[in-house]
Short mmCIF file of N, CA and C in Angstrom, two decimals:
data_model
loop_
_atom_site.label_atom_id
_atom_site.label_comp_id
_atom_site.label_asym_id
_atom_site.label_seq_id
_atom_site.Cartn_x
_atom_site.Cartn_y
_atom_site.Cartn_z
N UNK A 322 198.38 95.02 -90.97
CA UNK A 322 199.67 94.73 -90.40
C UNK A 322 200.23 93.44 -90.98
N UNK A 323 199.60 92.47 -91.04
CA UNK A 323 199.86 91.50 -91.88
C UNK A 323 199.85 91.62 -92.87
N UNK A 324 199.77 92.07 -94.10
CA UNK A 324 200.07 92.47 -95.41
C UNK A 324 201.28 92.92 -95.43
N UNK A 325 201.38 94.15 -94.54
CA UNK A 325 203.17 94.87 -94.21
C UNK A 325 203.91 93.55 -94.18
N UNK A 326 204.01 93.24 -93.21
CA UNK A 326 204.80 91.84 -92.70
C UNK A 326 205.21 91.01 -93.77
N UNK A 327 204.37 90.56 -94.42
CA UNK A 327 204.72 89.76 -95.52
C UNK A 327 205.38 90.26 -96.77
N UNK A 328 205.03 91.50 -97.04
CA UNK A 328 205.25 92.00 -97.91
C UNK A 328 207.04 92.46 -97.73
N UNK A 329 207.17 93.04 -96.00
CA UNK A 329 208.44 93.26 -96.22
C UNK A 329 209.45 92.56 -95.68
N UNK A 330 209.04 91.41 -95.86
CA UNK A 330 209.31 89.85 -95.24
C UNK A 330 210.16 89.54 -96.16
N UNK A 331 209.06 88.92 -97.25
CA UNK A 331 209.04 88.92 -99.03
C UNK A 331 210.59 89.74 -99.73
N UNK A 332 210.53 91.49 -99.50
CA UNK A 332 211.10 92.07 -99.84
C UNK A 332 212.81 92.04 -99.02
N UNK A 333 212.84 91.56 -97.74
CA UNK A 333 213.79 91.30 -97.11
C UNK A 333 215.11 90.43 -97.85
N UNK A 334 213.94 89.04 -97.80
CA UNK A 334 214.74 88.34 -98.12
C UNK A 334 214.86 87.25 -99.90
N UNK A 335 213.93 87.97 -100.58
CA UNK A 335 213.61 87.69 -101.90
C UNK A 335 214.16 89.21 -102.82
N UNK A 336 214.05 90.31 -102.26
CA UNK A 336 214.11 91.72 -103.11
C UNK A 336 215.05 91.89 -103.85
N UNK A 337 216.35 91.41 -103.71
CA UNK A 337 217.13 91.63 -104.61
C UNK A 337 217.11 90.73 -106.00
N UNK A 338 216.13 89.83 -106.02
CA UNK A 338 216.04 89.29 -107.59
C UNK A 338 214.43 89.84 -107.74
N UNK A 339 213.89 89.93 -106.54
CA UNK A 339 212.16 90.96 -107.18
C UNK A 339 212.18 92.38 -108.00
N UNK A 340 213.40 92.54 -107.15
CA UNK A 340 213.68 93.89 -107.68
C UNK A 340 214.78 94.18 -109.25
N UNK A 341 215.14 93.13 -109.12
CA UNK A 341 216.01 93.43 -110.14
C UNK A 341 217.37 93.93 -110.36
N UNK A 342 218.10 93.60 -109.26
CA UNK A 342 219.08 94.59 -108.59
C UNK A 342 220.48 93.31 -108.39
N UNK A 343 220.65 92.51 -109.10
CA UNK A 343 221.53 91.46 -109.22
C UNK A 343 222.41 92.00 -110.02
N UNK A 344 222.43 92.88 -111.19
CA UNK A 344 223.91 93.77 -111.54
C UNK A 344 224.70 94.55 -110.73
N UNK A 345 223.74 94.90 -109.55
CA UNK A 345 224.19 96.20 -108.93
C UNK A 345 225.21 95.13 -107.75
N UNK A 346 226.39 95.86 -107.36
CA UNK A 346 227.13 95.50 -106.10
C UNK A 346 226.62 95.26 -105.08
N UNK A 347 227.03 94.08 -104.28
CA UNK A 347 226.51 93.55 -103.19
C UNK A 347 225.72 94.67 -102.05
N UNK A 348 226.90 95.37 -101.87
CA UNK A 348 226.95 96.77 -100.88
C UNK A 348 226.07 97.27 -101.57
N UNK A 349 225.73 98.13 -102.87
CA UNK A 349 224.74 99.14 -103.54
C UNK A 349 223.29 98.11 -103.77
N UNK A 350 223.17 96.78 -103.75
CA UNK A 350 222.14 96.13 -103.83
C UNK A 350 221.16 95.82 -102.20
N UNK A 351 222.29 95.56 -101.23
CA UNK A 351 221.43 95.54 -100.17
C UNK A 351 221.18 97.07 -99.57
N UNK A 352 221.82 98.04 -99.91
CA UNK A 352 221.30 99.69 -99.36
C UNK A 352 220.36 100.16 -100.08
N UNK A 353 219.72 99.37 -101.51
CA UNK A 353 218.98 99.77 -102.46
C UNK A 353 217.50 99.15 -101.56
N UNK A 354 217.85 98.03 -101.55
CA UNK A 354 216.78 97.16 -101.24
C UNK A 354 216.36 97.80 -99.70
N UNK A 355 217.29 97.97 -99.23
CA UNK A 355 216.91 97.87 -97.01
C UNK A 355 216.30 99.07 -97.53
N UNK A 356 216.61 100.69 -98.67
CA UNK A 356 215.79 101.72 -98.37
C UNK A 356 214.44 101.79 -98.69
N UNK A 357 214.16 101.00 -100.04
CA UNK A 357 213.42 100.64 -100.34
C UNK A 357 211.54 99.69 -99.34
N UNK A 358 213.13 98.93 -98.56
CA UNK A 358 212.31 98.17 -97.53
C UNK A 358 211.38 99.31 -96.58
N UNK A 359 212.39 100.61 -96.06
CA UNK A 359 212.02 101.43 -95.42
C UNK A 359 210.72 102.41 -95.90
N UNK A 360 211.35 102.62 -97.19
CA UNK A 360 210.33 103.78 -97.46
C UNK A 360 208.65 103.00 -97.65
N UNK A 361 208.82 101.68 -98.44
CA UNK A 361 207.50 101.28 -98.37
C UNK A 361 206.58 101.00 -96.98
N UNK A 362 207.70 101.09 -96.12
CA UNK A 362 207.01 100.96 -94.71
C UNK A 362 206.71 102.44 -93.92
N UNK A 363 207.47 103.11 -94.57
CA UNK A 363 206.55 104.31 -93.99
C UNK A 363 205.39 104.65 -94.83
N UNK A 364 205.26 104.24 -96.31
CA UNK A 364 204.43 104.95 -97.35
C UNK A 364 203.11 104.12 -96.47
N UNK A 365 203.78 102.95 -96.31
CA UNK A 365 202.57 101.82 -95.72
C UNK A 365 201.57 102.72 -94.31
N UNK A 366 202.56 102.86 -93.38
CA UNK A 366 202.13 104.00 -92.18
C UNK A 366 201.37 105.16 -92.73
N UNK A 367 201.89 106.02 -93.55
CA UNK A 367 200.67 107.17 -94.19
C UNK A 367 199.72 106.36 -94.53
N UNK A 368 199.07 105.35 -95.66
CA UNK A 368 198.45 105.13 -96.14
C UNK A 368 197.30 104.16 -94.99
N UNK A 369 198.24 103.85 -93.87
CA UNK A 369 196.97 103.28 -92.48
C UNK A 369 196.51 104.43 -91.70
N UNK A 370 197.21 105.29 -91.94
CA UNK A 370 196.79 106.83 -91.03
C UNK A 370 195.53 107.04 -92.05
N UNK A 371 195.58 106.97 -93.12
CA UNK A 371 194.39 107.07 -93.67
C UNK A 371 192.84 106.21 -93.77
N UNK A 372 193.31 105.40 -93.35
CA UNK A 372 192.39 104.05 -93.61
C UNK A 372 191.84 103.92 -91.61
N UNK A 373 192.40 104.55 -91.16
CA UNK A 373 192.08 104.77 -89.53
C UNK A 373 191.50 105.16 -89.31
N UNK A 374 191.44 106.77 -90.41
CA UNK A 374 190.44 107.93 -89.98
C UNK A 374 188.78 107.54 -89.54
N UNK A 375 188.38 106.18 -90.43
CA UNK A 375 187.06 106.26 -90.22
C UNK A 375 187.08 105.08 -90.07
N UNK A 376 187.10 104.16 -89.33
CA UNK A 376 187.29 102.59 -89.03
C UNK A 376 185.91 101.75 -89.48
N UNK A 377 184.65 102.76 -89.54
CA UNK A 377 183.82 101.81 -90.09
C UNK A 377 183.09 102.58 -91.37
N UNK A 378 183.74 103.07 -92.24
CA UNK A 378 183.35 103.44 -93.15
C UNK A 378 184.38 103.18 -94.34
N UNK A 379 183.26 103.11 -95.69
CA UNK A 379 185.10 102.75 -96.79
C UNK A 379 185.02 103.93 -97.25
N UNK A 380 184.46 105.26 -97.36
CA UNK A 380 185.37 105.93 -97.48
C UNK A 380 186.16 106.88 -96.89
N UNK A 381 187.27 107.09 -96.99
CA UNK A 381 188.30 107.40 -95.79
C UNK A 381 188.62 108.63 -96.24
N UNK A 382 188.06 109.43 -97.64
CA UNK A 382 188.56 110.34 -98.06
C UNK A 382 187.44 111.82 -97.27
N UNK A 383 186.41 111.08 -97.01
CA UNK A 383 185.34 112.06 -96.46
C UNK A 383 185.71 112.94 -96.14
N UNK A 384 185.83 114.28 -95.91
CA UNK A 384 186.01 115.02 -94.66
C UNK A 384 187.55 115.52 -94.35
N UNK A 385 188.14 114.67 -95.01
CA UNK A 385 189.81 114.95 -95.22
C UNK A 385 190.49 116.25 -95.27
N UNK A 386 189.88 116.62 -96.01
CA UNK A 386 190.58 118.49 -95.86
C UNK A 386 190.46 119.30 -94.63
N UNK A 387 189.24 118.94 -94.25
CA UNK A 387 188.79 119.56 -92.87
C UNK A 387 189.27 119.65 -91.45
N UNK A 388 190.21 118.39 -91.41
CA UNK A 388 191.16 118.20 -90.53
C UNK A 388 192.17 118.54 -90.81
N UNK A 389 192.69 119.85 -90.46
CA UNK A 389 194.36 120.34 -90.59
C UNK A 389 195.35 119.91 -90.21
N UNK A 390 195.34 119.66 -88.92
CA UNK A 390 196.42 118.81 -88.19
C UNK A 390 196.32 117.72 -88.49
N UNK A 391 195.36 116.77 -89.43
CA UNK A 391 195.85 115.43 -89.64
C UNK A 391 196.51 115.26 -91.05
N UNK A 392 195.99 116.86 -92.02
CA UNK A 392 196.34 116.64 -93.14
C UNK A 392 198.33 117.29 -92.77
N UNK A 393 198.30 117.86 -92.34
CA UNK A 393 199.27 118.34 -91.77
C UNK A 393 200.46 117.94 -91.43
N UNK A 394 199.75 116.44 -90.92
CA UNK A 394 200.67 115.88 -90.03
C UNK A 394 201.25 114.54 -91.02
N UNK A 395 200.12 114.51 -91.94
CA UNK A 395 200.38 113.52 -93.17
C UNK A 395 201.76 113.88 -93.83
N UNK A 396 201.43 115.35 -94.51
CA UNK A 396 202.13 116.27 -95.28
C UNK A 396 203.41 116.17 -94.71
N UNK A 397 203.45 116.37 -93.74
CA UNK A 397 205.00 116.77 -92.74
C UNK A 397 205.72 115.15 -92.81
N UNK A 398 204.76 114.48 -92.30
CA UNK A 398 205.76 112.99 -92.51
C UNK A 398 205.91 113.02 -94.09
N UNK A 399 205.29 112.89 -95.20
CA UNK A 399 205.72 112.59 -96.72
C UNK A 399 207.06 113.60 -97.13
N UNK A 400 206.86 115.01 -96.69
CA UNK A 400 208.29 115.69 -96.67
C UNK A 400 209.40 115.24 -95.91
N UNK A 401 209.32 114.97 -94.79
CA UNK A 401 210.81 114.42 -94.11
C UNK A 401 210.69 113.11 -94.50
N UNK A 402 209.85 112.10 -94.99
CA UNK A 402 210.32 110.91 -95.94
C UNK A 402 211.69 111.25 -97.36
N UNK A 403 210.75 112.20 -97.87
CA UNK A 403 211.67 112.64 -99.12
C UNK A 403 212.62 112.77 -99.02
N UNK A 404 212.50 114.15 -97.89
CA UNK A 404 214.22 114.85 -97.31
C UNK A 404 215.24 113.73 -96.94
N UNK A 405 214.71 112.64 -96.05
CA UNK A 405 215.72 111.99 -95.85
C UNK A 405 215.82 110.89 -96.62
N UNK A 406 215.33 110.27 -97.81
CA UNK A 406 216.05 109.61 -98.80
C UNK A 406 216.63 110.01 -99.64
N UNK A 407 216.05 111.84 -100.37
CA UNK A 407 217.09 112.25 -100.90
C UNK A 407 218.44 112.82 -100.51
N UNK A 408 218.29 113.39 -98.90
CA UNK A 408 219.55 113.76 -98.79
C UNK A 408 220.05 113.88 -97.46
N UNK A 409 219.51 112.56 -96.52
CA UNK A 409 220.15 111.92 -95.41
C UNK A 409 220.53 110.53 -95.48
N UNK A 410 221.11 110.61 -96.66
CA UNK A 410 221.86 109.11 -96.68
C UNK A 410 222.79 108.45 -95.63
N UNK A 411 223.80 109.33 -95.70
CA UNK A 411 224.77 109.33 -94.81
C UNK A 411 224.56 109.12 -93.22
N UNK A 412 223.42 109.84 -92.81
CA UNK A 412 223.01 109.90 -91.69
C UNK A 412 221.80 108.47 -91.10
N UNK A 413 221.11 108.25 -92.03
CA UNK A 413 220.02 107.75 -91.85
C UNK A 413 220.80 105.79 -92.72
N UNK A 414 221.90 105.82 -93.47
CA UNK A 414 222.27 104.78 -94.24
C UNK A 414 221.09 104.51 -94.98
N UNK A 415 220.84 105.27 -95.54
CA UNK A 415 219.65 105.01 -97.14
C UNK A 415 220.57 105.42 -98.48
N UNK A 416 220.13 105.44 -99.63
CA UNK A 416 220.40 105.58 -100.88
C UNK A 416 219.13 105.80 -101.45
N UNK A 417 219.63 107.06 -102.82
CA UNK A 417 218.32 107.66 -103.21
C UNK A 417 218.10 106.60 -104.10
N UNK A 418 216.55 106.62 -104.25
CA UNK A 418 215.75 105.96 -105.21
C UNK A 418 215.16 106.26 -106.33
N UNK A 419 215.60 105.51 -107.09
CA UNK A 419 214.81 105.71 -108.97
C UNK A 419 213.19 105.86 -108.61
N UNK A 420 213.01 106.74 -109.97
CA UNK A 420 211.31 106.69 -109.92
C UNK A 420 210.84 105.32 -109.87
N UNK A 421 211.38 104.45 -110.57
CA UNK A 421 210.84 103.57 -110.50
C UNK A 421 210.55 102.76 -109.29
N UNK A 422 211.65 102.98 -108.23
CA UNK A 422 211.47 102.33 -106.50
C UNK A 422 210.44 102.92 -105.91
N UNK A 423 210.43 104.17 -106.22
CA UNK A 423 210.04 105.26 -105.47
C UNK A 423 208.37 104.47 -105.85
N UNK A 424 207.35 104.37 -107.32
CA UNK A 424 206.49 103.73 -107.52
C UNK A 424 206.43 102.46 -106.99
N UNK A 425 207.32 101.72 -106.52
CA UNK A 425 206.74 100.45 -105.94
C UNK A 425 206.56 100.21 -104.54
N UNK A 426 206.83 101.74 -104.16
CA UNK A 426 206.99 101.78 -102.32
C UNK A 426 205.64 102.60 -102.54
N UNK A 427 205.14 103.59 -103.61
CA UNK A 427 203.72 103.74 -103.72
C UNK A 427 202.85 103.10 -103.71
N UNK A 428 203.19 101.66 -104.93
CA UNK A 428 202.04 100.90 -104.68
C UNK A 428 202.01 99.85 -103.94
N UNK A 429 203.31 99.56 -103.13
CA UNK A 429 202.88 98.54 -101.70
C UNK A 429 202.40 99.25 -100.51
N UNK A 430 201.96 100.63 -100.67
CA UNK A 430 201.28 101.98 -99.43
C UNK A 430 199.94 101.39 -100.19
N UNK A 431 199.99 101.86 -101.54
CA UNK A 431 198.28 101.78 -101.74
C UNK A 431 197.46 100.72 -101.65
N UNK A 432 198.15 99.61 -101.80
CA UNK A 432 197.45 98.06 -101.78
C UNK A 432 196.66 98.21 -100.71
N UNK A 433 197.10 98.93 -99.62
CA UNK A 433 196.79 98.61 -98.16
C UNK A 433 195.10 99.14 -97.88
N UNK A 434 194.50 99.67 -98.74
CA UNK A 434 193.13 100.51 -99.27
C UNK A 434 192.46 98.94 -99.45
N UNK A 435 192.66 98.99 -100.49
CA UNK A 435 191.28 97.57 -100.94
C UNK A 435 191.40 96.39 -99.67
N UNK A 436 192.87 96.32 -99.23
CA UNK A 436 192.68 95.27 -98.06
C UNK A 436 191.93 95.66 -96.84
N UNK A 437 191.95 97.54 -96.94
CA UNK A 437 191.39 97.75 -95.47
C UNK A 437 189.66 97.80 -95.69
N UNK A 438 189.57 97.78 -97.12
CA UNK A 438 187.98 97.73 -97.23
C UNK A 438 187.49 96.37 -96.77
N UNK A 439 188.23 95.30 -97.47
CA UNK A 439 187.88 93.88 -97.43
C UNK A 439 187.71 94.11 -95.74
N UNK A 440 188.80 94.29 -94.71
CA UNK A 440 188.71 94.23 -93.53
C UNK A 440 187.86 94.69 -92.83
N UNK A 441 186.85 96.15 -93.65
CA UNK A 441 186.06 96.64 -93.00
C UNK A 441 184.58 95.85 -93.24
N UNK A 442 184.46 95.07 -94.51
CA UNK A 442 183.32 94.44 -94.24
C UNK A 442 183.19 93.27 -93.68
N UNK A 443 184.43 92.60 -92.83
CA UNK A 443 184.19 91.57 -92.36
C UNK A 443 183.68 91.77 -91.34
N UNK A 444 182.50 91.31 -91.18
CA UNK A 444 181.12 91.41 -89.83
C UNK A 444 181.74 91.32 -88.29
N UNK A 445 181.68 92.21 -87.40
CA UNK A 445 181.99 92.12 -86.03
C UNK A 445 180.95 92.26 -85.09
N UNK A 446 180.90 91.00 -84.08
CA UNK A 446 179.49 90.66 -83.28
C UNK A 446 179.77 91.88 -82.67
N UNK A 447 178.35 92.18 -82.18
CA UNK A 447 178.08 93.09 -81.20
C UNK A 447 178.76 92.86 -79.84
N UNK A 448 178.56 91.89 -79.31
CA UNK A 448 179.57 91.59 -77.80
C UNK A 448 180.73 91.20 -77.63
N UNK A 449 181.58 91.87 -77.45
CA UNK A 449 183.00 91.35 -77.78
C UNK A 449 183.23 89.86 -77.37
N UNK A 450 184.37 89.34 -77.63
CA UNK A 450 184.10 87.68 -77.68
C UNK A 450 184.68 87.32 -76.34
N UNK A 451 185.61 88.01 -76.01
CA UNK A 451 185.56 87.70 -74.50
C UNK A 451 184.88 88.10 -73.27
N UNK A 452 183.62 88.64 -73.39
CA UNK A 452 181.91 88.63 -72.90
C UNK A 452 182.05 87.11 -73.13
N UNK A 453 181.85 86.94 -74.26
CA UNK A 453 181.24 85.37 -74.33
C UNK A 453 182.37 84.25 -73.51
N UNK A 454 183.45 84.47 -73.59
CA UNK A 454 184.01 83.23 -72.64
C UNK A 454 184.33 83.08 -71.34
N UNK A 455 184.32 84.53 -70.60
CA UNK A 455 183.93 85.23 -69.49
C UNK A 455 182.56 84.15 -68.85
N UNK A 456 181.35 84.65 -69.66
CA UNK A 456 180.26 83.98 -69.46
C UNK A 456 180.08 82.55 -68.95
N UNK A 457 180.51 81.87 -70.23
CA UNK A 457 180.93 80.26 -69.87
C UNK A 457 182.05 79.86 -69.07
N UNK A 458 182.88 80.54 -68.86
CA UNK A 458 183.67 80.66 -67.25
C UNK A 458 182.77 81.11 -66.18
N UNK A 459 181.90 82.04 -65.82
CA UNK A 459 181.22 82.28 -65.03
C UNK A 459 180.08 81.04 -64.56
N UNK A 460 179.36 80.66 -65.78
CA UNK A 460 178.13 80.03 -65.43
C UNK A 460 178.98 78.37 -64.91
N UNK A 461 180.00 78.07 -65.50
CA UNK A 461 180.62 76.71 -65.22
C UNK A 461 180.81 77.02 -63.30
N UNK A 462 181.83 77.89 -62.93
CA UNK A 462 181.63 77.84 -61.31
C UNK A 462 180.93 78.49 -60.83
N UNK A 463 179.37 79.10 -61.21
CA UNK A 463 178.28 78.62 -60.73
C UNK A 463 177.72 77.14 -60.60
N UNK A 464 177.91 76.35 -61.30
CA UNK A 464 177.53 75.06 -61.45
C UNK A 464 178.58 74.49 -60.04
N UNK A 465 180.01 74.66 -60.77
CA UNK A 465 180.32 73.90 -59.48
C UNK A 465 180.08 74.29 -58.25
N UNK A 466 179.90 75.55 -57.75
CA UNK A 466 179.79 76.05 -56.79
C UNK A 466 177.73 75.24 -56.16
N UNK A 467 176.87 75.14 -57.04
CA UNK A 467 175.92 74.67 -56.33
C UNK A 467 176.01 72.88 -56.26
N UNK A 468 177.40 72.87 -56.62
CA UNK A 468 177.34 71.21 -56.16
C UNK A 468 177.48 70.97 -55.07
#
């Protein structure tokens, strides 16, 4: 979630010179950019639906086919992504995107893989941590309590 954030933070309010889009008209530069903003944030959403499936394992591809309704449900969102940048502009205020946008809303979805590995090996205690401050709240008014 923090990667998203920054990334379409970044892209908010930096994208129109990241992107390259300073020839294009004010109006055709910020509808380029805001769809852009959009689609990488849904590509981002598929690509955590994936990285969910198995929360403590890195690979997320395991078993993938086997679930219909999740592959399903993947499939169905990546089609009404398409449908409506290519041809709910009007409705939705997007503008279609060059291959080339279209690849950088791919690879700010895919980044989100190696970060969710890094995330999965960072070590999590066995007792959740508020057990532990629970505890030292508990044992403290025991103490006061036998004063």
């Amino acid at each position: 979630a923090l990667y998203q954030v920054i990334v379409l933070l970044i892209l908010n309010f930096r994208g129109r010179s990241i992107l390259n889009l300073e020839h294009e008209s004010d109006d055709q530069a910020s509808k380029l950019k805001n769809t852009l903003i959009f689609n990488a944030f849904v590509l981002c959403q598929i690509f955590n639906e994936l990285n969910a499936r198995k929360p403590d394992e890195i690979n997320v591809w395991k078993g993938v086919t086997k679930n219909r309704l999740f592959m399903g449900i993947v499939g169905l969102t990546v089609v009404l992504q398409v449908i409506i940048i290519f041809f709910l502009g009007k409705f939705t205020s997007t503008v279609r995107l060059s291959w080339k946008l279209w690849l950088v809303s791919v690879v700010i979805g895919i980044i989100s893989w190696p970060l969710a590995i890094v995330g999965k090996l960072i070590p999590v205690p066995e007792r959740p941590f508020s057990d532990i401050l629970q505890r030292k709240y508990v044992k403290k008014e025991n103490q006061e309590d036998n004063l």
